[in-house]
CSV table of C-alpha atoms in Angstrom, one decimal:
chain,number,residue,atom,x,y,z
A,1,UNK,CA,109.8,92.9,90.2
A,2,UNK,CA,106.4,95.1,90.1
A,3,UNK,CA,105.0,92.3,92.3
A,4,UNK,CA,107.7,92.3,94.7
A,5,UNK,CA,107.3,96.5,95.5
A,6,UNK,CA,103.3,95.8,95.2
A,7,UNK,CA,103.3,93.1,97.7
A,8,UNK,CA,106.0,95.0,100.0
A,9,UNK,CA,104.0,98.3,99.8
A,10,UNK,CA,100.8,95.9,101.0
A,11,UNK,CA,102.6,94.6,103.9
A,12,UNK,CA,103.7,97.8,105.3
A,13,UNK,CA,100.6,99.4,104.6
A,14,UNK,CA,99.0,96.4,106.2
A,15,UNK,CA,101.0,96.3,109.3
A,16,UNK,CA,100.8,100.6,109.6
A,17,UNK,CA,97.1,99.6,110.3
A,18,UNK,CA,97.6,97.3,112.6
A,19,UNK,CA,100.1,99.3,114.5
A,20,UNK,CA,97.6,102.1,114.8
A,21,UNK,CA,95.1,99.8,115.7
A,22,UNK,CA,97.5,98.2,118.6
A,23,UNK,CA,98.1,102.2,119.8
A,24,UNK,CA,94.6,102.9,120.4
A,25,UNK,CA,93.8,99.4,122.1
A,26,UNK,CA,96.0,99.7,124.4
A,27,UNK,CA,95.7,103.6,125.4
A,28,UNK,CA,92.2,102.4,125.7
A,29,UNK,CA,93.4,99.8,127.9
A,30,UNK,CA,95.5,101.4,130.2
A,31,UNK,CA,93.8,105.0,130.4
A,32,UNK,CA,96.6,107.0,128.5
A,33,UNK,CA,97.5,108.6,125.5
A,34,UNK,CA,100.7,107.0,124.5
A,35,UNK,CA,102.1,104.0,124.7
A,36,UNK,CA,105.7,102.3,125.2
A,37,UNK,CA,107.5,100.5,122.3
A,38,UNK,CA,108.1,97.7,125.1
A,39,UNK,CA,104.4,96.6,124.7
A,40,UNK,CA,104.2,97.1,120.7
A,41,UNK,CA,107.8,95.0,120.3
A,42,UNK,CA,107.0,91.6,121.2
A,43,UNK,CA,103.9,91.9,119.1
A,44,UNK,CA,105.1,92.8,116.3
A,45,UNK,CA,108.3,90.6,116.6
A,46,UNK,CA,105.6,87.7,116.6
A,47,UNK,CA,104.4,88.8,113.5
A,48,UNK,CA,107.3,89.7,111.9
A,49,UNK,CA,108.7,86.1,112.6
A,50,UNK,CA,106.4,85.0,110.0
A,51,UNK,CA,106.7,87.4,107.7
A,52,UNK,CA,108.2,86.8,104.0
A,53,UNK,CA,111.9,87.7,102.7
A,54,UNK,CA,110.6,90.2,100.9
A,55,UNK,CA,109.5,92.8,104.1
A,56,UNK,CA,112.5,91.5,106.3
A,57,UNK,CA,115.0,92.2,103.8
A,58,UNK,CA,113.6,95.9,103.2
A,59,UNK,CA,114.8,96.6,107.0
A,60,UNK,CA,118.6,95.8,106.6
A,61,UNK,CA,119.6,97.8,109.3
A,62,UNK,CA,121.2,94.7,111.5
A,63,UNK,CA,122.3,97.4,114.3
A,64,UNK,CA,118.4,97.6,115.1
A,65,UNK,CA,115.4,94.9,114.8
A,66,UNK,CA,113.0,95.0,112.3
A,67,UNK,CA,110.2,95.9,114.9
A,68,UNK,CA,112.2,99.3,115.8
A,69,UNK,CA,113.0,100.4,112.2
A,70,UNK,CA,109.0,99.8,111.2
A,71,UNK,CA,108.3,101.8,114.2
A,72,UNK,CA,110.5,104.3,113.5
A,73,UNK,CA,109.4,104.5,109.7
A,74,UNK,CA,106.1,105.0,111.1
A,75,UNK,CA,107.2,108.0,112.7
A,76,UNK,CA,108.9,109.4,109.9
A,77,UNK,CA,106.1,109.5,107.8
A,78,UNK,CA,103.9,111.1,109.9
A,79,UNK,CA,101.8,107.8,110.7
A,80,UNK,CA,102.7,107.7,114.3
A,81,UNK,CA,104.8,110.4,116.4
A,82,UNK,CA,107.1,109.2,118.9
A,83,UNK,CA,107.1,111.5,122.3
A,84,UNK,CA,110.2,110.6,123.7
A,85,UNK,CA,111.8,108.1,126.2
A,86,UNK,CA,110.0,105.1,123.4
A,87,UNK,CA,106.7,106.2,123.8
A,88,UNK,CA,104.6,106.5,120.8
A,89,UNK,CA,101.1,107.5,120.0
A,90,UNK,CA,98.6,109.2,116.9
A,91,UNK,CA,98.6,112.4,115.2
A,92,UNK,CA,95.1,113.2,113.9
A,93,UNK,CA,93.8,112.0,110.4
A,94,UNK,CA,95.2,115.2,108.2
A,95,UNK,CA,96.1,115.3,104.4
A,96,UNK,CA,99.0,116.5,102.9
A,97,UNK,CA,98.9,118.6,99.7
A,98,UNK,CA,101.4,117.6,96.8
A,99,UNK,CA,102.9,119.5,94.8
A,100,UNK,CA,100.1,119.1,91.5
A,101,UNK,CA,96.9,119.8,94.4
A,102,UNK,CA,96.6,115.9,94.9
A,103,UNK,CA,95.7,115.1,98.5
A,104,UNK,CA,97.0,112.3,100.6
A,105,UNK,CA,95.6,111.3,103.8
A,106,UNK,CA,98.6,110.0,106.9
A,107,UNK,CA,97.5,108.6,109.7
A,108,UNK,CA,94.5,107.2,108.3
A,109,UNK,CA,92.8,104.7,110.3
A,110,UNK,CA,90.9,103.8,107.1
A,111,UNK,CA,91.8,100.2,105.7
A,112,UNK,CA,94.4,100.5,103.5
A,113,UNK,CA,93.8,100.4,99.6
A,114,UNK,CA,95.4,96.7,98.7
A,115,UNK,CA,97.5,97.6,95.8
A,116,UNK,CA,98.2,101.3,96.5
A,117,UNK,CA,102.2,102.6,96.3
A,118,UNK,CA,103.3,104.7,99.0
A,119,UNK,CA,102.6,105.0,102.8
A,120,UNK,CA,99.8,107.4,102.1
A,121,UNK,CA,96.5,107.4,100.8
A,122,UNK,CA,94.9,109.1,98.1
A,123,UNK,CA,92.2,110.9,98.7
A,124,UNK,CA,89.8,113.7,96.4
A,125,UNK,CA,89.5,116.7,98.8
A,126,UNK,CA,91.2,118.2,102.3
A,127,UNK,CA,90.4,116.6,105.6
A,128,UNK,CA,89.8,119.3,108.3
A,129,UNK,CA,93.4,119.3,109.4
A,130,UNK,CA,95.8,119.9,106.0
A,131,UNK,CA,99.2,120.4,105.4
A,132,UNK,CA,101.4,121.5,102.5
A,133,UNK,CA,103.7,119.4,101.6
A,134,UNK,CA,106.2,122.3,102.9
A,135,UNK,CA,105.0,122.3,106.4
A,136,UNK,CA,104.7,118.6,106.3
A,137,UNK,CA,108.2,117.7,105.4
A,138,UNK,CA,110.7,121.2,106.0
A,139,UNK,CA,113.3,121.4,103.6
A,140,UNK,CA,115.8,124.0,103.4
A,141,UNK,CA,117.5,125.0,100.1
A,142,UNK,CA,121.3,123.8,99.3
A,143,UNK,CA,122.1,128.0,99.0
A,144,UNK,CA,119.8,128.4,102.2
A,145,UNK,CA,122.0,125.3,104.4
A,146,UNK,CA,125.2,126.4,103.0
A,147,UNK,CA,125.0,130.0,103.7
A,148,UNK,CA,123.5,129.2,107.7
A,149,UNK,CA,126.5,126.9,108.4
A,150,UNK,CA,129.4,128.7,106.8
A,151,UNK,CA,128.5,131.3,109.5
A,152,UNK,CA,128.4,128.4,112.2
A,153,UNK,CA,132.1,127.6,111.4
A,154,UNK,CA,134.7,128.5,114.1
A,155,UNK,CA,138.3,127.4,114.2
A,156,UNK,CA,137.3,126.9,118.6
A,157,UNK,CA,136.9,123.4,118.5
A,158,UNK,CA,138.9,120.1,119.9
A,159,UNK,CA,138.3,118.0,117.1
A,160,UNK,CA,141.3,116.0,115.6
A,161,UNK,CA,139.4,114.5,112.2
A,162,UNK,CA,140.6,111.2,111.4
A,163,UNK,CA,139.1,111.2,107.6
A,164,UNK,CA,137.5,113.7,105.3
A,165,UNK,CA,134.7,113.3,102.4
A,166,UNK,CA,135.4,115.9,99.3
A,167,UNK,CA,133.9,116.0,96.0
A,168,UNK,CA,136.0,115.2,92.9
A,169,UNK,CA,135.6,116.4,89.8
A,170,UNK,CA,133.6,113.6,88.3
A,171,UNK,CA,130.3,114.6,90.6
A,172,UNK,CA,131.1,111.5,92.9
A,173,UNK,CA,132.8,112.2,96.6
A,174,UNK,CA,135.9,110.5,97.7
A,175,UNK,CA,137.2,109.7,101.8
A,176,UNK,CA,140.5,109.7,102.3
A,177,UNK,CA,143.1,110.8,105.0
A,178,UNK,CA,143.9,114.3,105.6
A,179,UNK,CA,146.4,115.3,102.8
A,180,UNK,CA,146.1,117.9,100.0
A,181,UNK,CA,143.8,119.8,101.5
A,182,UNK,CA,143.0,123.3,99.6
A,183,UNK,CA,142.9,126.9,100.5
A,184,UNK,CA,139.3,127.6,101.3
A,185,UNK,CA,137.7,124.6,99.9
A,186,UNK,CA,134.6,123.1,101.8
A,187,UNK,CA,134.6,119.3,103.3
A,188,UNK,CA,133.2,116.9,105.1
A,189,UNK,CA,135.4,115.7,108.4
A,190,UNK,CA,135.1,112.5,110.2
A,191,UNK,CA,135.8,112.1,113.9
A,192,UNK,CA,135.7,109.7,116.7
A,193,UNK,CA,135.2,110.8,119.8
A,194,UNK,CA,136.0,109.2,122.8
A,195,UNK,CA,133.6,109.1,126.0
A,196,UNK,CA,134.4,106.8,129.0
A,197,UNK,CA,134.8,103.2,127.2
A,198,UNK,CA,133.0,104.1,124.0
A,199,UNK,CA,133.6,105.9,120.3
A,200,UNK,CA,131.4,108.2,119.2
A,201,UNK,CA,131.6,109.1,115.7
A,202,UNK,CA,131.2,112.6,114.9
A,203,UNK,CA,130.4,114.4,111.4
A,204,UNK,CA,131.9,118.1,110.6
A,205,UNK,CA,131.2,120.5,107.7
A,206,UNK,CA,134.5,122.3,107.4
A,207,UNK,CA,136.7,124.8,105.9
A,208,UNK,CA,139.9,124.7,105.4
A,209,UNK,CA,141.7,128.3,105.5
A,210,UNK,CA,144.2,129.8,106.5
A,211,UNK,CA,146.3,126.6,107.4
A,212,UNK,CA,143.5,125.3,109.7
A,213,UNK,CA,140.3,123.9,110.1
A,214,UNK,CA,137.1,125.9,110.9
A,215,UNK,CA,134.1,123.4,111.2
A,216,UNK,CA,130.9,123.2,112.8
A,217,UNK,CA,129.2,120.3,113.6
A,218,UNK,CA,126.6,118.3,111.4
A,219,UNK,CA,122.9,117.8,112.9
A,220,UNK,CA,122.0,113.9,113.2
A,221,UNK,CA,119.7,113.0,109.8
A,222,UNK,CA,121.4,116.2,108.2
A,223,UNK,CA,124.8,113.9,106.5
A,224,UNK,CA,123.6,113.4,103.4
A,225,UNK,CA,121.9,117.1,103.0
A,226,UNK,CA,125.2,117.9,103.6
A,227,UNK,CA,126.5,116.4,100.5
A,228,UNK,CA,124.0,117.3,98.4
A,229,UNK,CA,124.9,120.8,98.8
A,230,UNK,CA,129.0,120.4,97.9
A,231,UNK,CA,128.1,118.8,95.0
A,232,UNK,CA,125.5,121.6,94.3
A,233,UNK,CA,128.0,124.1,95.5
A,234,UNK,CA,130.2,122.9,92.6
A,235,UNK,CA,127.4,123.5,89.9
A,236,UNK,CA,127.8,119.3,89.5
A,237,UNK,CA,124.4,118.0,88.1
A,238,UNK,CA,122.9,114.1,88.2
A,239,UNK,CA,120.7,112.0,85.8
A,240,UNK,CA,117.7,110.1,87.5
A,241,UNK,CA,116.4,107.6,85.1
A,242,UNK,CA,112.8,106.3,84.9
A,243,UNK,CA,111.3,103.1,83.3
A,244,UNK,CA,107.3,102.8,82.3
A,245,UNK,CA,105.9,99.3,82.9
A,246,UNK,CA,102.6,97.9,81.9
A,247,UNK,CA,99.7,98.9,83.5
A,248,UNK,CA,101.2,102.4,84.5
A,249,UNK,CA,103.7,102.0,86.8
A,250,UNK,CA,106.5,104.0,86.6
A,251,UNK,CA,110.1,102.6,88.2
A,252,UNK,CA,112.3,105.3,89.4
A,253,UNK,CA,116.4,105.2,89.1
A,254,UNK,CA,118.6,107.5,91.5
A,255,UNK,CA,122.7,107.4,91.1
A,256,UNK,CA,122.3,108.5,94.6
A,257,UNK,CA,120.7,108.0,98.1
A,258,UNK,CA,118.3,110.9,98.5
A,259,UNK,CA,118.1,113.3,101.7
A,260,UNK,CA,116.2,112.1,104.3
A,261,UNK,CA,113.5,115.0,104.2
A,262,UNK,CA,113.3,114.3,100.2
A,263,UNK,CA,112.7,110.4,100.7
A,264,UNK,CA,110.0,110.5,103.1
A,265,UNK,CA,108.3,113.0,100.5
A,266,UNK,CA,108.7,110.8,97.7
A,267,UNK,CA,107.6,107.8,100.5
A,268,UNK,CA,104.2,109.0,100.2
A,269,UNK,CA,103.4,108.3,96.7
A,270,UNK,CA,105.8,106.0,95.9
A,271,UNK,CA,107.5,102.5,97.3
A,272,UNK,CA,111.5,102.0,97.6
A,273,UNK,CA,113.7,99.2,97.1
A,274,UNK,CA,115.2,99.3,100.7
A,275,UNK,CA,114.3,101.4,104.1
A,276,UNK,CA,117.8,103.0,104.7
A,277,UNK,CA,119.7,104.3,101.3
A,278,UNK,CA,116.8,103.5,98.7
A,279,UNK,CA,118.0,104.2,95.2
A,280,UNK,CA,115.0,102.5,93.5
A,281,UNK,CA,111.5,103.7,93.6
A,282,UNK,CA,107.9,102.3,92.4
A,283,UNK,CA,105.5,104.8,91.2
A,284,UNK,CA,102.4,105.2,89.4
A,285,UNK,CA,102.2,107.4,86.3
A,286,UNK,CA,99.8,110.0,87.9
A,287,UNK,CA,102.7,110.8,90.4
A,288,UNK,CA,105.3,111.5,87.3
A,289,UNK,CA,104.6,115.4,88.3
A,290,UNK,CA,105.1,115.0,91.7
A,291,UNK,CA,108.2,113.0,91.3
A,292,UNK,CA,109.5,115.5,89.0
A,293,UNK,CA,109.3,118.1,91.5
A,294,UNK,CA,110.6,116.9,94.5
A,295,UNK,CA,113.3,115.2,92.4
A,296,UNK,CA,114.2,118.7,91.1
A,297,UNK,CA,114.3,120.6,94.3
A,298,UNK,CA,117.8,118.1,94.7
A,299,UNK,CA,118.8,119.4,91.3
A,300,UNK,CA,118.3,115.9,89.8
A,301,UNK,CA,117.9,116.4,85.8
A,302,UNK,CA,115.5,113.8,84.0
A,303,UNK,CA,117.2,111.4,81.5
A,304,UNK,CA,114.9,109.7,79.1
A,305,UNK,CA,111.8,108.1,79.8
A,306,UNK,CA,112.4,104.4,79.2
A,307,UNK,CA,110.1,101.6,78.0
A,308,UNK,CA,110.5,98.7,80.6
A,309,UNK,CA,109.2,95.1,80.8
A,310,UNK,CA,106.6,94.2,83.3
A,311,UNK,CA,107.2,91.2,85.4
């Protein structure tokens, strides 16, 4: 199992290089500054093609190719930036200050360390351009999202939801049709909206009160902030669980999917099971602080540290 996240954490690491590499080739090339994902694609498809089970199967997304999720992983981290209309191109070499004053260097077009875990790089002091880990990766507070779209919600809308997501008692979140609804309890609405010849689903934070529904739309990425915060809202708390392996690495276990702005943090210094709803992390034991933190700031408690076997 260590292997496995060591060897995927190499690939990607391996192919963020490359990808960089490609970028400034081909701006070179060409005489620009960005380039369009139709001349990275077949490239990396290429590669990709003879790529192990272990990297394709981390991309499970089957409504987009693997090439488009790495690309677009890139961009979330910070590696690459994506302009618009699928062009791409390079921020500047910058560091990113963790939470325990550890740096590590993003778009680094250094060679990657071999068995490092996480998309960036360790390094001892600040590069000219540094971020905190706060203006790298903005992330507003449950009480902070909460309290912004509560006033967003309006009872002027069109929306006729077809299911809603609410939060039982247990901690967990159950969908169901719209039944039993209670006087001004908070929930998530789902609704399909029709444009020409095709569905668009729609997501709603929503009220109801006074017999009716008072929602506001939720941003694209935001969904599982969302329910973060109704399960914070209801003072609900959740055990993460983590495992120490030989030769310090530390295995990270979630009950849930983090938020999106709370994964690409943890992304830096630490390798997941999967690309799209990780629940598994690989970690090394001088990230246990950092972990802690950014696990905490989703009200995650710490169950006890567990002795695991290395394979």
């Amino acid at each position: 199992m260590i292997n496995e996240y060591i060897t995927l954490q190499r690939t990607i690491n391996h192919y963020s290089y490359y990808v960089k590499q490609l970028i400034i080739g081909l701006c070179e090339e060409f005489q620009t500054n960005k380039v369009h994902s139709h001349r990275l694609m077949p490239v990396l498809q290429r590669l990709f093609n003879k790529e192990t089970n272990i990297f394709l199967s981390f991309f499970k997304d089957e409504k987009r190719s693997v090439p488009m999720q790495f690309l677009q992983f890139l961009s979330q981290q910070g590696e690459i930036i994506h302009v618009g209309n699928s062009y791409y191109t390079l921020f500047p070499e910058r560091t990113v200050q963790l939470h325990d004053g550890q740096y590590r260097a993003i778009s680094s077009l250094k060679a990657p360390i071999q068995k490092s875990l996480g998309i960036g790089q360790l390094t001892s002091k600040p590069l000219a351009i540094s971020l905190t880990h706060d203006d790298y990766m903005y992330r507003p507070t449950f009480e902070k999202l909460l309290n912004v779209y509560t006033n967003k919600l309006s009872n002027h809308h069109d929306i006729d939801p077809n299911e809603m997501l609410y939060f039982t008692e247990k901690g967990s979140y159950k969908k169901s049709s719209i039944k039993n609804m209670q006087e001004g309890e908070f929930y998530i609405l789902y609704f399909d909206r029709v444009i020409g010849s095709k569905i668009k689903p729609e997501k709603y934070f929503a009220q109801w009160k006074k017999g009716e529904w008072y929602v506001t739309q939720i941003p694209g990425g935001m969904f599982v902030r969302f329910q973060y915060a109704l399960r914070f809202l209801k003072n609900s708390t959740s055990t993460y669980q983590m495992i120490k392996h030989n030769n310090g690495y530390i295995e990270i276990k979630l009950p849930f999917s983090l938020p999106r702005e709370e994964n690409i943090l943890l992304r830096l210094i630490a390798t997941p099971n999967e690309n799209k709803w990780p629940k598994s992390y690989l970690t090394t034991e001088d990230q246990i602080n950092n972990v802690r933190t950014i696990l905490a700031y989703c009200k995650f408690t710490e169950g006890v540290l567990k002795d695991g076997v290395h394979n």
